[in-house]
Short mmCIF file of C-alpha atoms and ligand atoms in Angstrom, two decimals:
data_model
loop_
_atom_site.label_atom_id
_atom_site.label_comp_id
_atom_site.label_asym_id
_atom_site.label_seq_id
_atom_site.Cartn_x
_atom_site.Cartn_y
_atom_site.Cartn_z
CA MET A 300 0.00 0.00 0.00
CA ARG A 301 2.88 2.38 0.67
CA ALA A 302 4.05 1.97 -2.92
CA LEU A 303 0.63 2.76 -4.41
CA GLU A 304 -0.36 6.33 -5.17
CA GLY A 305 -4.04 5.92 -6.02
CA TYR A 306 -5.77 7.43 -9.01
CA HIS A 307 -6.47 11.15 -8.89
CA SER A 308 -8.56 13.29 -11.18
CA PRO A 309 -9.18 16.61 -9.44
CA GLN A 310 -12.79 17.83 -9.51
CA VAL A 311 -12.64 21.63 -9.42
CA SER A 312 -15.72 23.80 -9.73
CA VAL A 313 -15.32 25.90 -12.90
CA GLY A 314 -17.48 27.28 -15.70
CA VAL A 315 -15.90 25.19 -18.48
CA ARG A 316 -14.98 21.66 -17.38
CA LEU A 317 -12.99 19.84 -20.06
CA ASN A 318 -10.84 17.46 -18.00
CA THR A 319 -12.51 14.04 -17.71
CA ASN A 320 -13.59 13.12 -21.26
CA GLU A 321 -17.29 12.94 -20.44
CA SER A 322 -19.90 13.76 -23.06
CA PRO A 323 -20.84 17.46 -22.97
CA PHE A 324 -24.39 16.48 -23.94
CA PRO A 325 -27.03 14.79 -21.74
CA PRO A 326 -28.74 11.59 -22.92
CA PRO A 327 -31.91 12.11 -25.02
CA ALA A 328 -35.07 13.36 -23.24
CA ALA A 329 -36.89 10.23 -24.44
CA TRP A 330 -34.32 8.10 -22.57
CA ARG A 331 -34.89 10.11 -19.39
CA ASP A 332 -38.68 9.64 -19.59
CA ALA A 333 -38.50 5.93 -20.37
CA TYR A 334 -36.00 5.42 -17.53
CA ALA A 335 -38.17 7.25 -14.99
CA ALA A 336 -41.21 5.21 -16.04
CA GLU A 337 -39.43 1.85 -15.77
CA VAL A 338 -37.73 2.69 -12.49
CA SER A 339 -41.11 3.57 -10.98
CA ARG A 340 -42.22 -0.03 -11.64
CA VAL A 341 -39.16 -1.78 -10.15
CA GLU A 342 -39.83 -4.40 -7.46
CA TRP A 343 -37.26 -3.00 -5.06
CA GLN A 344 -37.68 -5.80 -2.53
CA ARG A 345 -36.18 -8.25 -5.11
CA TYR A 346 -32.54 -8.76 -6.07
CA PRO A 347 -31.70 -7.70 -9.63
CA ASP A 348 -31.42 -10.13 -12.55
CA ARG A 349 -28.06 -11.59 -11.67
CA MET A 350 -27.15 -12.38 -15.29
CA ALA A 351 -28.33 -8.96 -16.60
CA THR A 352 -29.96 -10.92 -19.40
CA ARG A 353 -31.84 -8.19 -21.24
CA LEU A 354 -28.99 -5.70 -20.99
CA ARG A 355 -26.47 -8.22 -22.30
CA ASP A 356 -28.89 -9.24 -25.07
CA GLY A 357 -29.04 -5.58 -26.12
CA ILE A 358 -25.26 -5.19 -26.12
CA ALA A 359 -24.83 -8.48 -27.99
CA ALA A 360 -27.33 -7.39 -30.66
CA LEU A 361 -25.52 -4.06 -31.04
CA HIS A 362 -22.25 -5.81 -31.85
CA GLY A 363 -23.57 -8.92 -33.61
CA VAL A 364 -22.25 -11.34 -30.97
CA ARG A 365 -23.88 -13.76 -28.51
CA ARG A 366 -25.01 -12.82 -24.99
CA GLU A 367 -22.52 -15.37 -23.62
CA GLN A 368 -19.68 -13.27 -25.06
CA VAL A 369 -20.70 -10.15 -23.11
CA PHE A 370 -19.69 -9.37 -19.52
CA ALA A 371 -21.06 -6.16 -17.95
CA ALA A 372 -19.97 -4.41 -14.75
CA ASN A 373 -19.96 -1.11 -12.86
CA GLY A 374 -17.99 0.92 -15.35
CA SER A 375 -15.33 -0.54 -17.61
CA ASN A 376 -12.95 -0.06 -14.69
CA GLU A 377 -14.78 -2.83 -12.81
CA VAL A 378 -14.63 -4.91 -15.98
CA LEU A 379 -10.84 -4.47 -15.96
CA GLN A 380 -10.67 -5.21 -12.25
CA THR A 381 -12.65 -8.44 -12.65
CA LEU A 382 -10.42 -9.49 -15.56
CA LEU A 383 -7.29 -8.86 -13.51
CA LEU A 384 -8.67 -10.57 -10.39
CA THR A 385 -9.40 -13.58 -12.59
CA PHE A 386 -6.19 -13.80 -14.63
CA ALA A 387 -3.50 -11.67 -12.94
CA GLY A 388 -2.62 -11.55 -9.22
CA ALA A 389 0.56 -12.29 -7.27
CA GLY A 390 3.36 -14.02 -9.14
CA ARG A 391 1.95 -13.02 -12.53
CA THR A 392 2.94 -10.28 -14.94
CA VAL A 393 0.85 -7.71 -16.80
CA ALA A 394 2.25 -5.63 -19.69
CA THR A 395 1.39 -2.07 -20.71
CA PHE A 396 2.92 0.21 -23.35
CA GLU A 397 3.41 3.69 -21.97
CA PRO A 398 2.16 6.32 -21.99
CA SER A 399 -1.31 4.82 -21.74
CA TYR A 400 -4.30 4.67 -19.38
CA GLN A 401 -2.89 4.74 -15.84
CA LEU A 402 -5.57 2.47 -14.37
CA HIS A 403 -4.45 -0.58 -16.37
CA GLY A 404 -1.22 -0.75 -14.36
CA GLN A 405 -2.83 0.57 -11.18
CA ILE A 406 -5.56 -2.09 -11.00
CA ALA A 407 -3.08 -4.83 -11.94
CA ARG A 408 -0.83 -3.79 -9.04
CA VAL A 409 -3.78 -3.81 -6.65
CA THR A 410 -4.34 -7.50 -7.54
CA GLY A 411 -0.70 -8.14 -6.60
CA ALA A 412 0.58 -8.58 -10.16
CA THR A 413 3.92 -7.28 -11.41
CA VAL A 414 3.50 -4.63 -14.09
CA VAL A 415 6.06 -4.41 -16.89
CA GLU A 416 5.93 -1.09 -18.75
CA GLY A 417 7.06 -1.18 -22.37
CA GLU A 418 8.07 2.12 -23.98
CA ARG A 419 6.32 3.64 -26.97
CA ALA A 420 8.19 5.57 -29.70
CA ALA A 421 8.62 9.35 -29.36
CA ASP A 422 5.44 9.96 -31.41
CA PHE A 423 3.59 7.59 -29.00
CA SER A 424 3.14 4.88 -31.65
CA LEU A 425 3.91 1.25 -30.77
CA ASP A 426 7.51 0.17 -31.25
CA LEU A 427 7.07 -3.42 -32.47
CA ALA A 428 10.63 -4.44 -31.58
CA GLU A 429 9.96 -3.23 -28.02
CA VAL A 430 6.66 -5.14 -28.01
CA SER A 431 8.42 -8.38 -28.97
CA ARG A 432 11.11 -7.79 -26.36
CA VAL A 433 8.58 -7.19 -23.56
CA LEU A 434 6.33 -10.10 -24.50
CA SER A 435 9.16 -12.61 -24.81
CA THR A 436 11.05 -11.58 -21.66
CA ALA A 437 8.11 -10.81 -19.32
CA GLN A 438 5.65 -13.48 -20.54
CA PRO A 439 2.62 -11.42 -19.40
CA VAL A 440 -0.68 -13.17 -18.68
CA VAL A 441 -2.47 -9.99 -19.72
CA THR A 442 -1.26 -7.40 -22.26
CA PHE A 443 -3.05 -4.06 -22.54
CA LEU A 444 -3.60 -1.79 -25.50
CA CYS A 445 -5.85 1.24 -25.46
CA SER A 446 -7.31 2.40 -28.78
CA PRO A 447 -7.83 5.28 -29.15
CA ASN A 448 -5.15 5.63 -26.51
CA ASN A 449 -5.82 7.78 -23.45
CA PRO A 450 -4.18 10.31 -23.00
CA THR A 451 -2.52 10.54 -26.44
CA GLY A 452 -5.59 10.06 -28.69
CA LEU A 453 -3.69 7.71 -31.00
CA VAL A 454 -5.71 5.01 -32.78
CA GLU A 455 -3.86 1.69 -32.87
CA PRO A 456 -3.60 0.45 -36.48
CA GLU A 457 -5.35 -2.89 -37.11
CA ALA A 458 -2.06 -4.43 -38.27
CA ASN A 459 -0.54 -3.78 -34.83
CA VAL A 460 -3.45 -5.39 -33.00
CA ARG A 461 -3.22 -8.45 -35.27
CA ARG A 462 0.53 -8.60 -34.74
CA LEU A 463 0.12 -8.53 -30.94
CA LEU A 464 -2.60 -11.16 -31.11
CA ALA A 465 -0.15 -13.47 -32.85
CA GLU A 466 2.54 -12.78 -30.25
CA VAL A 467 0.91 -12.49 -26.82
CA PRO A 468 1.56 -15.46 -24.53
CA GLY A 469 -1.72 -14.75 -22.66
CA LEU A 470 -4.68 -12.46 -23.12
CA LEU A 471 -4.76 -9.23 -25.18
CA VAL A 472 -7.11 -6.56 -23.79
CA VAL A 473 -7.99 -3.67 -26.11
CA ASP A 474 -9.58 -0.85 -24.10
CA GLU A 475 -11.98 0.92 -26.48
CA ALA A 476 -13.51 3.43 -24.06
CA TYR A 477 -13.38 5.84 -27.03
CA GLY A 478 -13.96 3.24 -29.74
CA GLN A 479 -16.96 4.96 -31.36
CA PHE A 480 -14.86 8.03 -32.17
CA ALA A 481 -12.31 5.99 -34.12
CA PRO A 482 -12.37 4.75 -37.72
CA TRP A 483 -12.03 1.03 -36.84
CA SER A 484 -12.69 -1.33 -33.91
CA ALA A 485 -11.04 -4.52 -32.71
CA LEU A 486 -14.54 -5.88 -31.93
CA GLY A 487 -14.52 -7.55 -35.34
CA LEU A 488 -11.54 -9.70 -34.29
CA VAL A 489 -13.27 -11.18 -31.22
CA ASP A 490 -13.83 -14.93 -31.53
CA ASP A 491 -14.23 -17.81 -29.07
CA GLU A 492 -10.89 -19.20 -30.27
CA VAL A 493 -8.95 -15.91 -30.05
CA PRO A 494 -7.37 -14.63 -26.77
CA LEU A 495 -8.82 -11.13 -27.21
CA VAL A 496 -11.23 -9.03 -25.19
CA VAL A 497 -12.45 -5.55 -26.14
CA THR A 498 -13.76 -3.28 -23.36
CA ARG A 499 -16.28 -0.49 -23.82
CA THR A 500 -18.08 1.96 -21.55
CA PHE A 501 -21.37 3.86 -21.32
CA SER A 502 -19.46 6.74 -19.66
CA LYS A 503 -18.28 8.59 -22.76
CA THR A 504 -20.23 8.15 -26.00
CA TRP A 505 -23.47 7.13 -24.30
CA SER A 506 -23.56 10.23 -22.04
CA LEU A 507 -24.05 8.02 -18.95
CA ALA A 508 -20.96 8.61 -16.81
CA ALA A 509 -23.21 8.97 -13.75
CA ALA A 510 -24.63 5.47 -14.25
CA ARG A 511 -21.27 3.58 -13.97
CA LEU A 512 -21.71 0.91 -16.62
CA GLY A 513 -19.19 -0.80 -18.88
CA TYR A 514 -18.70 -4.17 -20.58
CA LEU A 515 -16.39 -6.40 -22.51
CA VAL A 516 -16.86 -8.59 -25.54
CA GLY A 517 -14.69 -11.72 -25.59
CA PRO A 518 -14.63 -15.51 -25.77
CA GLN A 519 -17.56 -17.31 -24.13
CA TRP A 520 -15.25 -19.43 -21.90
CA LEU A 521 -13.65 -16.25 -20.53
CA VAL A 522 -16.97 -14.60 -19.70
CA ALA A 523 -17.95 -17.75 -17.79
CA GLU A 524 -14.76 -17.46 -15.67
CA LEU A 525 -15.41 -13.79 -14.91
CA GLU A 526 -18.93 -14.61 -13.72
CA LYS A 527 -17.37 -16.88 -11.07
CA VAL A 528 -15.15 -14.10 -9.75
CA VAL A 529 -17.40 -11.03 -9.74
CA LEU A 530 -19.64 -10.38 -6.74
CA PRO A 531 -23.18 -11.74 -7.05
CA TYR A 532 -25.79 -9.12 -8.02
CA HIS A 533 -23.10 -6.53 -8.70
CA LEU A 534 -25.22 -4.79 -11.35
CA ASP A 535 -28.23 -3.13 -9.73
CA THR A 536 -31.63 -3.08 -11.41
CA ALA A 537 -31.65 0.68 -12.08
CA LYS A 538 -28.33 0.45 -13.91
CA GLN A 539 -29.47 -2.47 -16.03
CA ILE A 540 -32.51 -0.42 -17.06
CA ALA A 541 -30.38 2.66 -17.80
CA GLY A 542 -28.05 0.76 -20.11
CA ARG A 543 -30.74 -1.26 -21.86
CA LEU A 544 -32.80 1.86 -22.63
CA ALA A 545 -29.71 3.75 -23.86
CA LEU A 546 -29.30 1.10 -26.56
CA ALA A 547 -32.68 2.16 -27.98
CA HIS A 548 -31.09 5.50 -28.92
CA VAL A 549 -28.14 4.45 -31.07
CA ASP A 550 -28.94 7.04 -33.76
CA GLU A 551 -28.79 9.93 -31.27
CA MET A 552 -25.55 8.56 -29.82
CA GLU A 553 -24.01 8.37 -33.28
CA ALA A 554 -25.16 11.90 -34.07
CA ARG A 555 -23.46 13.15 -30.87
CA VAL A 556 -20.29 11.28 -31.86
CA ARG A 557 -20.26 12.88 -35.34
CA HIS A 558 -20.75 16.31 -33.81
CA ILE A 559 -17.92 15.81 -31.33
CA VAL A 560 -15.60 14.51 -34.05
CA SER A 561 -16.22 17.63 -36.15
CA GLU A 562 -15.59 19.84 -33.10
CA ARG A 563 -12.42 17.86 -32.35
CA GLU A 564 -11.13 18.61 -35.84
CA ARG A 565 -12.09 22.28 -35.48
CA ILE A 566 -10.21 22.79 -32.20
CA SER A 567 -7.21 20.74 -33.38
CA THR A 568 -6.89 22.97 -36.46
CA ALA A 569 -7.33 26.14 -34.41
CA MET A 570 -4.71 25.03 -31.84
CA GLY A 571 -2.33 24.17 -34.67
CA ARG A 572 -2.31 27.86 -35.65
CA LEU A 573 -0.93 28.77 -32.20
CA ALA A 574 2.53 27.97 -30.84
CA ILE A 575 1.34 24.50 -29.87
CA ASP A 576 2.16 20.92 -30.87
CA VAL A 577 -1.14 19.08 -31.38
CA PHE A 578 -1.22 15.27 -31.36
CA PRO A 579 -3.66 13.69 -33.87
CA SER A 580 -6.64 12.22 -32.01
CA GLY A 581 -9.24 9.56 -32.81
CA ALA A 582 -11.07 10.19 -29.52
CA ASN A 583 -13.16 12.94 -27.86
CA PHE A 584 -10.11 14.72 -26.47
CA VAL A 585 -6.88 16.23 -27.79
CA LEU A 586 -3.39 16.07 -26.29
CA PHE A 587 -1.27 19.17 -26.88
CA ARG A 588 2.04 20.68 -25.86
CA PRO A 589 2.59 24.45 -25.81
CA ARG A 590 5.94 25.42 -27.35
CA SER A 591 6.27 28.87 -25.82
CA HIS A 592 5.26 28.22 -22.18
CA GLY A 593 5.48 25.41 -19.65
CA GLY A 594 2.51 23.03 -19.55
CA SER A 595 1.57 23.68 -15.93
CA GLU A 596 1.84 27.44 -16.48
CA VAL A 597 -0.66 27.15 -19.34
CA TRP A 598 -2.90 24.93 -17.20
CA LYS A 599 -2.97 27.59 -14.47
CA GLY A 600 -3.59 30.34 -17.02
CA LEU A 601 -6.58 28.44 -18.39
CA LEU A 602 -7.93 27.81 -14.88
CA ALA A 603 -7.64 31.53 -14.10
CA ARG A 604 -9.92 32.02 -17.14
CA ASP A 605 -12.47 29.51 -15.77
CA VAL A 606 -11.39 26.63 -18.08
CA LEU A 607 -10.31 23.30 -16.59
CA VAL A 608 -8.28 20.82 -18.71
CA ARG A 609 -6.28 17.77 -17.62
CA ASP A 610 -2.75 18.59 -16.52
CA CYS A 611 -0.57 15.72 -17.77
CA SER A 612 2.60 17.83 -17.64
CA GLY A 613 3.94 16.04 -14.57
CA TRP A 614 3.18 12.52 -15.86
CA PRO A 615 6.08 10.34 -17.02
CA ARG A 616 6.86 10.76 -20.76
CA LEU A 617 4.34 13.63 -21.12
CA ALA A 618 6.38 16.65 -20.03
CA ASP A 619 4.46 19.90 -20.66
CA CYS A 620 1.45 18.09 -22.14
CA LEU A 621 -2.17 18.99 -21.46
CA ARG A 622 -5.32 17.14 -22.52
CA VAL A 623 -8.55 18.88 -23.42
CA THR A 624 -11.90 17.11 -23.70
CA VAL A 625 -14.05 18.21 -26.64
CA GLY A 626 -17.01 20.13 -25.22
CA THR A 627 -20.00 21.97 -26.65
CA PRO A 628 -19.19 24.51 -29.39
CA ALA A 629 -19.52 27.32 -26.82
CA GLU A 630 -17.19 25.55 -24.36
CA ASN A 631 -14.68 24.90 -27.13
CA ASP A 632 -14.76 28.57 -28.13
CA ALA A 633 -14.18 29.56 -24.50
CA PHE A 634 -11.23 27.15 -24.33
CA LEU A 635 -9.70 28.39 -27.61
CA GLY A 636 -10.11 32.04 -26.60
CA ALA A 637 -8.49 31.44 -23.21
CA LEU A 638 -5.69 29.36 -24.73
CA GLU A 639 -4.85 32.05 -27.27
CA GLU A 640 -4.61 34.64 -24.49
CA VAL A 641 -2.38 32.40 -22.38
CA VAL A 642 0.12 31.37 -25.06
CA SER A 643 0.33 34.62 -27.04
C1 PLP B 213 -12.79 6.80 -19.18
C2 PLP B 213 -12.03 5.55 -19.45
C3 PLP B 213 -12.50 4.35 -18.97
C4 PLP B 213 -13.68 4.38 -18.14
O1 PLP B 213 -14.28 3.89 -17.54
P1 PLP B 213 -15.62 3.71 -16.75
O2 PLP B 213 -15.18 2.98 -15.56
O3 PLP B 213 -16.44 2.89 -17.70
O4 PLP B 213 -16.17 5.08 -16.52
C5 PLP B 213 -11.84 3.17 -19.28
N1 PLP B 213 -10.73 3.21 -20.03
C6 PLP B 213 -10.25 4.35 -20.51
C7 PLP B 213 -9.04 4.34 -21.36
C8 PLP B 213 -10.86 5.56 -20.21
O5 PLP B 213 -10.36 6.71 -20.64
#
């Protein structure tokens, strides 16, 4: 416990909050009404459906897989935790390629596993020679990729995912928390005979961060193992309703995604005109590095102008980098205006 630092994402009260990659838009009004109506009919004296049958049927239909290939939990973080409780633990090794999502290593360490951090190239792409070195020397039971990668925004090319699938000695986990913003998904590679799981969340694209719901799609045998490890009745009835009803509004979700992608391109282009290095993103956020000022100085300058972004400038390998979540057009304008003042 002394060696662990915990996971921190400061919640500061500001006018323009662009630091945690949530959707800037609420779920559709029709979802809210349907949810309220169904929740009013819940038999609260009863335990929830332990297998979350209807929710998993909905997710399976969305992706063209079987219910038995879907495991749902309280946020994709609990999905990751259940995976690592099942397959990692003391005496076992988990591999990550940094920089990437901090919780992959963090949760693995909490289960007692040893985490081996491979290094990415300077442009944050995967270095395949480094991948081979890490996989052959560390023999990880679980290897993580994140695509699009948080916090860099980089989409992992399909060829890389296929290459890792051929090389991993254990399981390959592709975290697609931002998958809907990207041009391709590893979901199409999932098969009962392939050691691959793809994780997704309702927190970002589905505008349901408050609900805490995520899932994975993977081999049927693996889902059956996870069901043995996770706590019974871990998914409450209200959450199962929230997720199932969200799936009835795929068109609205996709419209929100298209809107955010166009805003992402707009702010990336606008930032590129300032003295700022902008990393190409396939997600709902953009990583950037000011050339004229220190990262934490720019972060403070933005905060003084009522705009909160994520300060990654003190994270390993991300010196002077900041990450901004794409917001509403008005929030993005406020961010761009403040940024221009700070760096000019
Ligand atoms: C936001 C995020 C998650 C989120 O998880 P939930 O627990 O579903 O809210 C998972 N992975 C990555 C890479 C993320 O950025």
